[in-house]
Amino acid sequence: MTPLLEVRDIRKTYGSFVGCTDVSFDLYPGEVMGIVGESGSGKSTLLNCLAGHLEPDQGQVVFDTLADGPVDTVTMSEPERRMLSRTDWAFVHQHARDGLRMSVSAGGNIGERLMAVGDRHYGNIRDRAIDWLGRVEIKEDRVDDRPTAFSGGMQQRLQIARNLVTGPRLVFMDEPTGGLDVSVQARLLDLLRGLVREMGLSAIIVTHDLAVVRLLADRLMVMKDGHVVETGLTDQVLDDPQHAYTQLLVSSVLQV
Amino acid sequence: MIELNNVSKSFTLHNQGSAVIPVMEGASLKVAPGECVGLVGASGAGKSTLMRLIYGNYLAASGQILIGDVDVAQAEPREILALRRETLGYVSQFLRVVPRVPTLDVVAEPLLAVGVDQAKARDKAASLLAQLNIPERLWSLSPTTFSGGEQQRVNIARGFAYEYPAMLLDEPTASLDAKNRATVLGLINAAKARGAAIVGIFHDEAAREAVCDRFIDVTGFSPQVAA
Amino acid sequence: MSDQNYNFAYLDEQTKRMIRRAILKGLAIPGYQVPFASREMPMPYGWGTGGVQVSAATLTPDDTFKVIDQGADDTTNAVSIRKFFERTANVATTEETAKADVIQTRHRIPEAELREDQILVYQVPIPEPLRFLEPRETETRKMHALEEYGLMHVKLYEDISQHGAIATSYAYPVKVEGRYVMDPSPIPKFDNPKMDMPAIQLFGAGREQRIYAVPPYTKIVSLDFEDYPFEATKAEHACDLCGSTHSYLDEVILDDQGNRMFVCSDTDYCRSRRAAGHVGRLGTENELEASA
């Protein structure tokens, strides 16, 4: 089986400060990988390098495209990369307002990616928007409301619908449950798990919340000071951490 | 089906002066298809540790842990994931689920994971829950709110939903009443009959005798103290 | 009339040359917004400073110049711009569309079909059609460069979801020759189909410092949905003065009782029809009053 994403030796520095370095891994279709670490560990820098939002100083991010097979997305042309990020890729931001158009209705937000890839039938676009609202558990009668009228949890679910409507194969998530109430988090996690399984999605989730990765991620990558210090099966890394930092991280979680 | 050769395990506590605590050495065992092996030994002798090593939850320090032809001690995460999806089941003592997911879906999930369609998976889940006497009115609720005994039965139903060729059972009959215990033993014997290789921990002696073909005392796998 | 203290058409020759280069580049890349170093003009922004600079760079001493504002030759904006060029360029001016070589316009395209030897200069307030949804200029430029125009349809989607139809009635976005999406300036969408014309069309945005152009006979497509096709709408009336049923109309409130009339917004077109003997519902009466 060809990996969906092959990451080789990614390095990103900000002047003399190392954002992340020596990062390599393979992600296979249907796999969900979590990246954990404290603030400043380089996990968001890495995610942005992978998703094409930042240009890494070195390394390859090879994606198995539908049309041409494995292609290095770091060196591919910008139009191609932007097309990829509208079709096969999706990016869920921590703050919904970074990923939504707040002045556009829920339906328009979901429809944007469809229109971006050439759908020009209003009725179809609207039907699919409503279908997706249902899948993320937002009532149909909210389709013409703007996200500003939604709660934080609903905004986050809307952002997910907007991203998944084109049936992407790889989803990048940056702290998808950050800033949400615990009860709302659980609902969102359940929703994400269901979507990941139904759509056969691969995902890379950056978070500092170990409970989130235990429930969502198959595999875990632990980062500290820009370096990957440990990788492995999620439950193995959490239950039998090998690296000093991971042990500290796991033992620091407050038990409820 | 399940074969351990000379497996050892130690914990290194980096944050407590890098103390190295050896917990297992020279563990070897072999379980054939259709066979159920009971692990025995005093509390703390390493029964659960051994189960976790086999499941890949703990990382073995050395040795071989073969499930079919996959060596869990060496395998890539995705190989272990595939193994857990298709080959190796684990009924732990604790139910860990996403809050809010209905019991029926919790039980059906292992079937959905291997691509069984939703309706079939739910039928199977429903029949298991009925067998284990979980009242139907609870099926649409999340098991996180259930009593300990109910949670355990949901966990068992989930563990037996898909017919794994190899299974690990950690105290499946603890805290069950006689009627439910009989049901669970029936499920275990049925799994043996279809050829599953099973490793189990049973504190309940009657249950142990009813399903186990032989026993392995894990005390023998304890590291010799400061030899 | 001419004031010899001004260089021809107010701007210095270097500036006009710079603007002409921008115009030529615009013509070479139809619909593409060419940045140019817009000058301060002796009139406020929003009064057509972009159009005036393009006209200044386009006019020659032999040209005849016409200015319309909302179709009319006699509104303040039109009169002051016409006077400006009479004084600074000493060019002939006219109100007759057919006699003009250069026509500067705000918010309309003349009803009479233009010819290959004519130039139509539009005044543009906001040249960026994507601005409504994407405030970042860096991003909109990239979107044009990469032909990422899905966002334009999001605006139309919002129209339909809120109003049941595409409610955008002016500055209706168009795709030029299958490539660039362009704001046709705030002309009514009724005029959009006329943009596929024999004359050269130049667009000047003074405050935003952009010039763009549409060469003769360029294919202009108004954006729409398959199930909500573009419609060039106008008021469902005939002109009350000249009786025209196919020209764009202004609504005029006549009194406090709610009486109103519809008249051609293109005053020259209306006058020429009446001169040819066409009469509308209120036409004769008004003519008599006017001449009395």
mmCIF file of C-alpha atoms in Angstrom, chain A residues 5 38 45 52 76 99 107 120 128 137-138 166-167 193 217 221-222 227 232 245 248 256:
data_model
loop_
_atom_site.group_PDB
_atom_site.id
_atom_site.type_symbol
_atom_site.label_atom_id
_atom_site.label_comp_id
_atom_site.label_asym_id
_atom_site.label_seq_id
_atom_site.Cartn_x
_atom_site.Cartn_y
_atom_site.Cartn_z
ATOM 1 C CA LEU A 5 1.448 11.229 2.873
ATOM 2 C CA GLU A 38 3.313 21.896 24.801
ATOM 3 C CA THR A 45 4.686 25.005 12.727
ATOM 4 C CA GLY A 52 1.387 24.246 2.656
ATOM 5 C CA MET A 76 4.672 21.701 -6.718
ATOM 6 C CA GLY A 99 -11.805 28.999 8.849
ATOM 7 C CA GLY A 107 -25.093 27.550 3.316
ATOM 8 C CA ARG A 120 -22.824 26.099 -10.859
ATOM 9 C CA ARG A 128 -25.633 19.503 -0.377
ATOM 10 C CA GLU A 137 -26.101 18.146 13.570
ATOM 11 C CA ILE A 138 -27.151 21.677 12.696
ATOM 12 C CA THR A 166 -15.801 18.126 -1.239
ATOM 13 C CA GLY A 167 -14.868 14.733 0.184
ATOM 14 C CA ARG A 193 -14.797 9.825 14.733
ATOM 15 C CA ALA A 217 -5.856 9.190 16.997
ATOM 16 C CA MET A 221 3.842 11.796 17.709
ATOM 17 C CA VAL A 222 5.226 13.678 20.719
ATOM 18 C CA HIS A 227 12.018 17.665 17.720
ATOM 19 C CA GLY A 232 3.980 4.996 18.332
ATOM 20 C CA TYR A 245 9.311 14.219 28.326
ATOM 21 C CA LEU A 248 6.253 13.982 32.309
ATOM 22 C CA VAL A 256 -11.037 13.535 36.972
#
